[in-house]
Short mmCIF file of N, CA and C in Angstrom, two decimals:
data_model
loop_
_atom_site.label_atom_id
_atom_site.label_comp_id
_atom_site.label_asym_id
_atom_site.label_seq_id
_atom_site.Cartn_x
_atom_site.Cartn_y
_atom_site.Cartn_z
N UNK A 282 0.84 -1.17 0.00
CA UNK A 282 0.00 0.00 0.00
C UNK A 282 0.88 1.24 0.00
N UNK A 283 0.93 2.32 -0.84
CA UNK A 283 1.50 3.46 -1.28
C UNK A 283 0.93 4.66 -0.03
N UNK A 284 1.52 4.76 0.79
CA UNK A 284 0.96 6.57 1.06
C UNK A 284 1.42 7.55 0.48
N UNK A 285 0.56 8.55 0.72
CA UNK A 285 1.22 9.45 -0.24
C UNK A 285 1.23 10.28 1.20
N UNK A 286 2.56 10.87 1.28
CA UNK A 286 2.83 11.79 2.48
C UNK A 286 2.59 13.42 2.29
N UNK A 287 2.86 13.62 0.80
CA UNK A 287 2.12 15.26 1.06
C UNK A 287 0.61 15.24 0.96
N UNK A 288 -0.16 14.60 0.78
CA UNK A 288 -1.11 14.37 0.92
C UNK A 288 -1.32 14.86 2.60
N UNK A 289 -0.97 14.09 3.52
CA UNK A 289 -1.11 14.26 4.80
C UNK A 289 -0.86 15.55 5.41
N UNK A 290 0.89 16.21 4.59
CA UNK A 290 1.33 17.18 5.19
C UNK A 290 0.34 18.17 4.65
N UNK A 291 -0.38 18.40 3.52
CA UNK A 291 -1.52 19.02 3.25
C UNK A 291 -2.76 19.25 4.08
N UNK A 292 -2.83 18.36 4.73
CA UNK A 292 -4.08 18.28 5.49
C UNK A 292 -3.43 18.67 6.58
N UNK A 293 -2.05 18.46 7.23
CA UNK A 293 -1.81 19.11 8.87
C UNK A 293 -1.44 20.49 8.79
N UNK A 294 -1.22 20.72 7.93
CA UNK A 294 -0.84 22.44 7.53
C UNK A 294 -1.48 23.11 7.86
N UNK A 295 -3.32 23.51 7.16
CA UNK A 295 -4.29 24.37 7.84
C UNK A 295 -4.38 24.12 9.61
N UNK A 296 -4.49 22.87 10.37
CA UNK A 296 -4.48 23.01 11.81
C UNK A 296 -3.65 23.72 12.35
N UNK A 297 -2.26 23.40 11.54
CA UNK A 297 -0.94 24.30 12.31
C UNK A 297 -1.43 25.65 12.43
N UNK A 298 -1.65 25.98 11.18
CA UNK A 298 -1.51 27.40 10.71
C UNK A 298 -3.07 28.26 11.65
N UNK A 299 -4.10 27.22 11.98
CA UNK A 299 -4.49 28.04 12.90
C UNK A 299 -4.14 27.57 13.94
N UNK A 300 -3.70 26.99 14.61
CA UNK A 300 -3.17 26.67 15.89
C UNK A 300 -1.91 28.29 16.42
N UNK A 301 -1.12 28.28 15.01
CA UNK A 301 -0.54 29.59 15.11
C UNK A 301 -1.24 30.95 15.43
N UNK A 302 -1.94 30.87 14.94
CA UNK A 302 -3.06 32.33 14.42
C UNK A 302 -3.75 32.49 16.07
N UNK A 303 -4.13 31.22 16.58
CA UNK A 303 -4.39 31.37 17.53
C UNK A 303 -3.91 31.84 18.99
N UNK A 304 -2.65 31.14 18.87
CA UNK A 304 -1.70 31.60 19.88
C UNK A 304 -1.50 33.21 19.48
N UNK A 305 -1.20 33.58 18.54
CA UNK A 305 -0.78 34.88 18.12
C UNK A 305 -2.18 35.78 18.74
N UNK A 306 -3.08 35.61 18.67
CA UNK A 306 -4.24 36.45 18.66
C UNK A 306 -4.88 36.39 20.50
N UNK A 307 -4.38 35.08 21.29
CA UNK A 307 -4.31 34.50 22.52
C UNK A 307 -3.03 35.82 23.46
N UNK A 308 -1.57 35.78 22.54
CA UNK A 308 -1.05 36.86 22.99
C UNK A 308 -1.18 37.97 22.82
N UNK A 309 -1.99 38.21 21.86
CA UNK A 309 -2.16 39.96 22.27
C UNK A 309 -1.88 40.46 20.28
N UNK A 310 -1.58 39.47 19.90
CA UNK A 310 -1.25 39.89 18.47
C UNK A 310 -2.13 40.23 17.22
N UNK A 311 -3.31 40.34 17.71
CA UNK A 311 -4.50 40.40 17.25
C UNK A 311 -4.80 42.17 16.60
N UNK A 312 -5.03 42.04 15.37
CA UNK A 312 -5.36 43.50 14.77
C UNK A 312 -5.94 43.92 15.79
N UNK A 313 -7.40 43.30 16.12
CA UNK A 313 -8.79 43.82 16.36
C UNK A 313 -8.35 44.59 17.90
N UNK A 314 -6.94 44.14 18.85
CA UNK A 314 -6.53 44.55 20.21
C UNK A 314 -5.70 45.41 19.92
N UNK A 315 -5.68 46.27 19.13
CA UNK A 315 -5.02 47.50 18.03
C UNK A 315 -4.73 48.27 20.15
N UNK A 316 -3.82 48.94 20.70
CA UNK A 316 -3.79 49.93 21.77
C UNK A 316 -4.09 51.07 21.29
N UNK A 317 -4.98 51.56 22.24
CA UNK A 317 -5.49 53.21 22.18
C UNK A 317 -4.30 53.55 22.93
N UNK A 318 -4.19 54.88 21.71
CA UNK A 318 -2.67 56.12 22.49
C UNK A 318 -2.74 56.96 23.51
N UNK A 319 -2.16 56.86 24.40
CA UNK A 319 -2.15 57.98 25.38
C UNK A 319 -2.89 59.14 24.65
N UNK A 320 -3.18 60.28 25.49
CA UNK A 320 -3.59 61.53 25.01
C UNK A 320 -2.64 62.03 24.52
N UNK A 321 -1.22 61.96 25.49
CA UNK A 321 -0.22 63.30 24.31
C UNK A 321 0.20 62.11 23.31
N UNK A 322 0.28 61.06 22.95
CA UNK A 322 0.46 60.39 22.14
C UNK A 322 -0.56 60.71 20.96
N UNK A 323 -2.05 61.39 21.01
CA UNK A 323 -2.32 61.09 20.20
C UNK A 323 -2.72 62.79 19.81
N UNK A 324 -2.18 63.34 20.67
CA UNK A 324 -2.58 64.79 20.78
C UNK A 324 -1.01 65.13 19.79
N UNK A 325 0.32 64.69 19.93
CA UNK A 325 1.55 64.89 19.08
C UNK A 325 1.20 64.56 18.37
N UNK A 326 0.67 63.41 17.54
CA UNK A 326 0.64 62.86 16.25
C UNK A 326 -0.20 63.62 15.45
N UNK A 327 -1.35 64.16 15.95
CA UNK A 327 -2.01 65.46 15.50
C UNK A 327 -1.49 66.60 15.19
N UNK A 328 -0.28 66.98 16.36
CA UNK A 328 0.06 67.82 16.29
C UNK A 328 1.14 68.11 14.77
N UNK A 329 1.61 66.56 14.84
CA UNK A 329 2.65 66.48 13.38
C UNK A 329 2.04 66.51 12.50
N UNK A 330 0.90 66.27 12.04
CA UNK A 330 -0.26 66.67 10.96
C UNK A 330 -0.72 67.33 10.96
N UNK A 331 -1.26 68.42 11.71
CA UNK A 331 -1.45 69.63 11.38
C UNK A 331 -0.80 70.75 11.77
N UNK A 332 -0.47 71.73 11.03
CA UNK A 332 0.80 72.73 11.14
C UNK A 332 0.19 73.83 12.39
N UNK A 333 -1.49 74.03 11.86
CA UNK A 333 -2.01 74.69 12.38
C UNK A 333 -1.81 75.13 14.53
N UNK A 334 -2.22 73.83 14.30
CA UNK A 334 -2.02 73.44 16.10
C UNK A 334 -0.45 73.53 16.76
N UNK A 335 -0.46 75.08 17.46
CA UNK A 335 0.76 75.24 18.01
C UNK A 335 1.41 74.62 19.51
N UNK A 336 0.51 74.38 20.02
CA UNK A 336 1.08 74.06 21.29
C UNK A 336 0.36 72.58 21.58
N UNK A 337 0.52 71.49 22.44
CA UNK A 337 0.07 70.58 23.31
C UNK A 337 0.22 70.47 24.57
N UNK A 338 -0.74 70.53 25.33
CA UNK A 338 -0.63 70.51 26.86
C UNK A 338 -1.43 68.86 27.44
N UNK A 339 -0.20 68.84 28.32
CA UNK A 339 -0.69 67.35 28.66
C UNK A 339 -1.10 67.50 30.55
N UNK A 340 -2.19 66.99 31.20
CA UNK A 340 -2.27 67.20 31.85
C UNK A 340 -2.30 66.11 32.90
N UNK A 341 -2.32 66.46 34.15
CA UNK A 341 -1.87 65.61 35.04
C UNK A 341 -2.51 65.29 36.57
N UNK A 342 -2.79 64.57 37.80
CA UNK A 342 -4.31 64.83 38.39
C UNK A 342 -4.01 65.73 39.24
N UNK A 343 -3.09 66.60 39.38
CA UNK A 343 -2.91 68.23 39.78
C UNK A 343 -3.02 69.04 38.97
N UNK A 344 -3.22 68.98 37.68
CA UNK A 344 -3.40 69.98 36.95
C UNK A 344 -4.68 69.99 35.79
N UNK A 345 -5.40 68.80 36.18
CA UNK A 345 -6.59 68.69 35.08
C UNK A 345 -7.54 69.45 35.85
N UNK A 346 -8.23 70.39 35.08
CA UNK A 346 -8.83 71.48 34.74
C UNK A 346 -9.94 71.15 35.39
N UNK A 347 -10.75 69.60 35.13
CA UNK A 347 -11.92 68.97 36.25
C UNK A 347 -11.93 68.29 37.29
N UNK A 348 -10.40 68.39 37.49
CA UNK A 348 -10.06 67.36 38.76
C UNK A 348 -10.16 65.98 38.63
N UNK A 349 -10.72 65.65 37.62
CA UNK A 349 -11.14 63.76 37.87
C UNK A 349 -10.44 63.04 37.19
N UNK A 350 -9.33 63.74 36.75
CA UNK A 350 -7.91 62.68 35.86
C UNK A 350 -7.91 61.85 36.92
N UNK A 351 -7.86 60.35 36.52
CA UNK A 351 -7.58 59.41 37.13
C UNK A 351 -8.77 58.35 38.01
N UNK A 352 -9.74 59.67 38.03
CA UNK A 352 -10.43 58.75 39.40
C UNK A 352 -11.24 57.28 39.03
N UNK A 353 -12.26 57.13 39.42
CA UNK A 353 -12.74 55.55 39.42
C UNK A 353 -14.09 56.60 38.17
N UNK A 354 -13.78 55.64 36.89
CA UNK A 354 -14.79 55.49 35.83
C UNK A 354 -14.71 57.22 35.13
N UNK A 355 -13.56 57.84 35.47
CA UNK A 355 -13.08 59.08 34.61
C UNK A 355 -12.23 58.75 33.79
N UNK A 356 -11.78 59.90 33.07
CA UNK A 356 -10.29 59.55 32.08
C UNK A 356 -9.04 59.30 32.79
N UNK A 357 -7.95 58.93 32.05
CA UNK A 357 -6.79 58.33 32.59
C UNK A 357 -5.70 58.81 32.01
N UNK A 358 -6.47 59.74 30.64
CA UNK A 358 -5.48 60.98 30.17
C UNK A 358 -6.07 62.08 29.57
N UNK A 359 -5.44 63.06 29.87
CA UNK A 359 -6.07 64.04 29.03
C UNK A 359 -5.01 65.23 28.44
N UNK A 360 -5.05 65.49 27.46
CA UNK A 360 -4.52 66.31 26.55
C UNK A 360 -5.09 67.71 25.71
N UNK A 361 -4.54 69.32 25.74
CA UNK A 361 -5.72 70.27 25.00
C UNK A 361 -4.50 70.59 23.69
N UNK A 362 -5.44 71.42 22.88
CA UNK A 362 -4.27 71.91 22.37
C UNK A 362 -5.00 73.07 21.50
N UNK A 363 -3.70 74.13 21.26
CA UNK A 363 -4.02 75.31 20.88
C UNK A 363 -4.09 75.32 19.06
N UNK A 364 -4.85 76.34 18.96
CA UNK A 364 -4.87 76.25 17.29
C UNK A 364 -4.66 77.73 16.81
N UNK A 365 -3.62 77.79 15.88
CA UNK A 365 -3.50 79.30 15.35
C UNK A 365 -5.01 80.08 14.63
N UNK A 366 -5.08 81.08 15.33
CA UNK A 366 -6.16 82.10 14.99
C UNK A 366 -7.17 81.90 15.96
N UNK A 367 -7.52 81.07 17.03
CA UNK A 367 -8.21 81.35 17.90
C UNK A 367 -7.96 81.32 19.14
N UNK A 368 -8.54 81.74 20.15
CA UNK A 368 -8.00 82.09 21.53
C UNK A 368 -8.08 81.17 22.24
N UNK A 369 -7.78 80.37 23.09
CA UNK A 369 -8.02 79.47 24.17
C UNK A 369 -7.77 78.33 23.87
N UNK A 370 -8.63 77.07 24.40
CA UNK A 370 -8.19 75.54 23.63
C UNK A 370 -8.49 75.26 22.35
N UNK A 371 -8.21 74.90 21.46
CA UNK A 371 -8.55 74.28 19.94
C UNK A 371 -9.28 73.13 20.24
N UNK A 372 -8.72 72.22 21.34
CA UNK A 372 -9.94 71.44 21.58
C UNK A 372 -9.00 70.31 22.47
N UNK A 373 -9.69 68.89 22.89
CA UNK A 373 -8.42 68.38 24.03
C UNK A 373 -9.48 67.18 23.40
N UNK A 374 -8.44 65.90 24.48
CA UNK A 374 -8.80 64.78 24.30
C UNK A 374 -8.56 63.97 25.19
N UNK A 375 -9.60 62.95 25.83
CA UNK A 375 -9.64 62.34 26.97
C UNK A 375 -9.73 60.64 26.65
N UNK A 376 -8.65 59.96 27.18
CA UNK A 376 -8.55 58.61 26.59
C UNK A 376 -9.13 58.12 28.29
N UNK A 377 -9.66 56.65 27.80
CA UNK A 377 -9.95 56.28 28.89
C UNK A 377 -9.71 54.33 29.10
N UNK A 378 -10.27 54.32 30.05
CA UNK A 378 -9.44 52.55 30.28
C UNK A 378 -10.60 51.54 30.00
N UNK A 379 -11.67 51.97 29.60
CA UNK A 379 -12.73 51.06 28.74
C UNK A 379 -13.39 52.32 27.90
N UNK A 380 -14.24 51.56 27.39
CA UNK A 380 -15.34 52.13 26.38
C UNK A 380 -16.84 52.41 27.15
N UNK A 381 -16.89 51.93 28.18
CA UNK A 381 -18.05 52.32 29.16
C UNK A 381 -17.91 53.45 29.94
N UNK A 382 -17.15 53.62 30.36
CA UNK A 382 -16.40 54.88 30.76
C UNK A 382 -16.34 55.89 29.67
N UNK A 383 -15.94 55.59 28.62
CA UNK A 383 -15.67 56.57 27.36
C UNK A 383 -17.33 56.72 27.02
N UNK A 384 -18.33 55.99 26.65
CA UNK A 384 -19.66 56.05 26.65
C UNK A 384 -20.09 57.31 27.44
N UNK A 385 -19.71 56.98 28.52
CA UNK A 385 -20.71 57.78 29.46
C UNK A 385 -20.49 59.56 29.80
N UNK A 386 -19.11 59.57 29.59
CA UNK A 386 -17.96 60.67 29.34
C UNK A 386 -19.23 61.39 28.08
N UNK A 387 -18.61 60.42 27.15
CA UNK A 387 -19.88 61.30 25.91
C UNK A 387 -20.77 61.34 25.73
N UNK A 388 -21.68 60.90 26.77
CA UNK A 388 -23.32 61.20 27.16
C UNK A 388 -23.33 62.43 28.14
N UNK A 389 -22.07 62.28 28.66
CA UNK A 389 -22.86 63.53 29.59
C UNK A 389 -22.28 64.83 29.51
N UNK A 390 -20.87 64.63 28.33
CA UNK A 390 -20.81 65.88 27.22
C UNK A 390 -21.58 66.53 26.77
N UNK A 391 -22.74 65.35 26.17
CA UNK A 391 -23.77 66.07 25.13
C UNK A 391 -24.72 66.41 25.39
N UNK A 392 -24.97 66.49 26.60
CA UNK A 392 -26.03 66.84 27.59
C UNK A 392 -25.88 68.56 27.49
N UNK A 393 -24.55 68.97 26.97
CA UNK A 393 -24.12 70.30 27.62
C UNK A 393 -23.96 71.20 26.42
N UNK A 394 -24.57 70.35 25.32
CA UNK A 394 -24.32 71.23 23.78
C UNK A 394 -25.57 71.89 23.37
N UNK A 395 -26.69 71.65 23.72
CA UNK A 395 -27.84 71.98 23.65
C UNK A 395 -28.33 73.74 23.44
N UNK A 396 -28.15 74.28 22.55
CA UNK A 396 -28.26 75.74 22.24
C UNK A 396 -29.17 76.38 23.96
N UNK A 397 -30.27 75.50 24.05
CA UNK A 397 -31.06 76.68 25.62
C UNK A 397 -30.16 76.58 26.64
N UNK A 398 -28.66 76.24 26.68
CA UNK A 398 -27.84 76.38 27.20
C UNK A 398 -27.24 77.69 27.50
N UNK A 399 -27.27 78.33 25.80
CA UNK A 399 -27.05 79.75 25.70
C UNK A 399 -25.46 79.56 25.95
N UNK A 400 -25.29 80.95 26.55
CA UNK A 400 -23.42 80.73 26.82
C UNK A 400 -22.91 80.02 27.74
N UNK A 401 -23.66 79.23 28.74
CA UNK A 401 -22.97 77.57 28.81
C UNK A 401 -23.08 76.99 28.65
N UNK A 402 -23.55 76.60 27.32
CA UNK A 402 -23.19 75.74 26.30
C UNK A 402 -21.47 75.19 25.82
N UNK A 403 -21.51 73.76 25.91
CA UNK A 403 -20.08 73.83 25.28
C UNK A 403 -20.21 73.83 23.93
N UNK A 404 -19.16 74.90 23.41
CA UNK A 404 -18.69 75.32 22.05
C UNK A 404 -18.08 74.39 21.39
N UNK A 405 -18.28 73.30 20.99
CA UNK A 405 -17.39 72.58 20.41
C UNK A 405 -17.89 71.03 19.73
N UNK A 406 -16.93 70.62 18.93
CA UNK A 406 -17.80 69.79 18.22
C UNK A 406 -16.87 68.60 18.89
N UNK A 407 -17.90 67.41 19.14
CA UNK A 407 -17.70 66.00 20.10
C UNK A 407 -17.60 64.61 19.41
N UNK A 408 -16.40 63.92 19.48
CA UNK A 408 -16.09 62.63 18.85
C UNK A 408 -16.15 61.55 19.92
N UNK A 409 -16.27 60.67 19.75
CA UNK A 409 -16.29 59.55 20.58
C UNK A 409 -15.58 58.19 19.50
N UNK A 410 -14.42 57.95 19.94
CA UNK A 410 -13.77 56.87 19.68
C UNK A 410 -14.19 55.65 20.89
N UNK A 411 -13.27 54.54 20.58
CA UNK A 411 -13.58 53.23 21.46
C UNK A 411 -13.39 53.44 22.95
N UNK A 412 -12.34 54.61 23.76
CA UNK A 412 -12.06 54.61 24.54
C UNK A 412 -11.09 55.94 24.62
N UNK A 413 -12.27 56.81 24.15
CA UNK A 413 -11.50 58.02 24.11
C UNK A 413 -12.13 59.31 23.21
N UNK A 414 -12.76 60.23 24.17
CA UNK A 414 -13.47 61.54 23.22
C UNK A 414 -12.74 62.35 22.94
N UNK A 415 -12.70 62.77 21.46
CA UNK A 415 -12.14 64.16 21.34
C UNK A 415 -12.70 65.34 21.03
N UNK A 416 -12.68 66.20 21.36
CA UNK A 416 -13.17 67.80 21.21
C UNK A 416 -12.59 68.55 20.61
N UNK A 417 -13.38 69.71 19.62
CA UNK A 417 -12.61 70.50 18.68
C UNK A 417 -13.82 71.67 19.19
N UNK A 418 -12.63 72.90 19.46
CA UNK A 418 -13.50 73.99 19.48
C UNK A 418 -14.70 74.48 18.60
N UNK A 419 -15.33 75.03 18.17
CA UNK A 419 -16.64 75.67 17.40
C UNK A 419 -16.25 76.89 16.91
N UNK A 420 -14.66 77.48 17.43
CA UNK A 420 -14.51 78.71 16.79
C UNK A 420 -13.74 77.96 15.75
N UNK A 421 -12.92 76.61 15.26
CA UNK A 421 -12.76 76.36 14.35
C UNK A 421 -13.38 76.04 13.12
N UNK A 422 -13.26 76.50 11.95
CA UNK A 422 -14.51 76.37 10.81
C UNK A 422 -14.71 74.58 10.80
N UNK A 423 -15.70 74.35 10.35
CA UNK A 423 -16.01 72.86 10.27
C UNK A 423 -15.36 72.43 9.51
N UNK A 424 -15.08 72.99 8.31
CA UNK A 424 -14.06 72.16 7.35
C UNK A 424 -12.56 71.69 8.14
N UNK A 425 -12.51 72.56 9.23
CA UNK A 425 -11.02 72.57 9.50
C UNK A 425 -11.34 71.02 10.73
N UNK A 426 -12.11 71.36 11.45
CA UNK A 426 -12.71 70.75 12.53
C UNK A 426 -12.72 68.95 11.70
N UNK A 427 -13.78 68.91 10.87
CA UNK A 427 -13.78 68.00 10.00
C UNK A 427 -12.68 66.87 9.35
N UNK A 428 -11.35 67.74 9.41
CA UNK A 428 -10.13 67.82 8.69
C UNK A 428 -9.31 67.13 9.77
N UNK A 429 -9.55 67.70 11.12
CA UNK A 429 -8.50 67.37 11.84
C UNK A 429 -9.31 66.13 12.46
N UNK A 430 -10.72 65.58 12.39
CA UNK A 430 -11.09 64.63 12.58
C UNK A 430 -10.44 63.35 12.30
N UNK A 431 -10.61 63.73 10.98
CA UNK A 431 -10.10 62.49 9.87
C UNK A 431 -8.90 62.00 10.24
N UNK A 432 -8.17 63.47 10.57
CA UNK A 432 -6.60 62.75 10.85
C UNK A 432 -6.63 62.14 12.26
N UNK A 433 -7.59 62.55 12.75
CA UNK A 433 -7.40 61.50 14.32
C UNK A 433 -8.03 60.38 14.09
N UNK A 434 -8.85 60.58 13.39
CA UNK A 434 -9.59 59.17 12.88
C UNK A 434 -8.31 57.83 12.43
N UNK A 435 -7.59 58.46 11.70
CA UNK A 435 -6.18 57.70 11.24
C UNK A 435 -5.52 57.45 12.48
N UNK A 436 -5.41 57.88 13.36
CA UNK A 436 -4.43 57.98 14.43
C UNK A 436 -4.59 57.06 15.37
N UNK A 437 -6.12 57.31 15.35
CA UNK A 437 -6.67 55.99 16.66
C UNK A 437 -7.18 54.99 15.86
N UNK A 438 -7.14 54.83 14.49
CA UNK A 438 -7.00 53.06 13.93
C UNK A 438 -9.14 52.93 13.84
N UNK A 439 -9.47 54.35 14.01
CA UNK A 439 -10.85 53.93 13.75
C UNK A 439 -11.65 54.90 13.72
N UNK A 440 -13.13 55.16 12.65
CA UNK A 440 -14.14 56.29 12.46
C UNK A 440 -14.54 56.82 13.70
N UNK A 441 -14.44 57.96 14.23
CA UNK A 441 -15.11 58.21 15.37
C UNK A 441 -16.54 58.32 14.62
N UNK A 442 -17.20 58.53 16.53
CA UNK A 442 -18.88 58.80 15.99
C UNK A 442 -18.94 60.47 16.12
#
């Protein structure tokens, strides 16, 4: 009786090959476990794409602006940054250590955009990535706003909403 041995090695090949795929995706090697960037990580990479945005400020839980850097079900970074031609923040960005946390962050953002707000209203237009909102002022034109979306959109590996 003849075997034919690539025959066999044909057939153990696909198991290997996910047996591999598996381990790989078991350690952490998995597209879909892509890491969200720090804030100044993702607040620089912005910053290298657009010329516009002069400064980045990274903040720290003595120096965040709401006090709740860090605490239980707040952000875990936060980053603003300035934009040539308008006054104050261009807009900042708050990464966080799940997406339930990041959820809720941008529910209760948008609670605060509502025009019968009047002038405390926040000015600014609101992204929500997997684990991490970003904000762009309202004194920036939308095209620009729009613009610098996209490129964060590239940055964090996915469409914000």
């Amino acid at each position: 009786m003849k075997h034919n041995i690539s025959s066999k090695r044909k057939a153990f090949l696909p198991a290997v090959i996910c047996a591999l795929l598996c381990i790989t995706c078991f350690m952490g090697g998995c597209a879909s476990s892509a890491k969200t960037p720090t804030a100044e990580e993702a607040l620089n990479s912005l910053k290298a794409a657009e010329p516009k945005i002069t400064s980045v400020t990274v903040y720290t839980a003595d120096t965040d602006p709401n006090g709740i850097l860090g605490t239980k079900g707040a952000y875990t970074g936060k980053a603003a940054f300035t934009y040539e031609g308008i006054e104050g923040d261009g807009g900042n960005i708050e990464v966080f250590e799940n997406s339930d946390d990041c959820k809720a962050r941008y529910n209760y953002l948008l609670e605060f955009t509502s025009e019968d707000l009047g002038i405390f209203a926040l000015n600014q237009y609101i992204y929500m990535y997997d684990k991490a909102v970003f904000r762009v002022s309202k004194d920036i034109s939308t095209e620009e706003a729009e613009s610098l979306k996209t490129k964060m959109d590239k940055i964090m590996g996915q469409t914000g909403k």
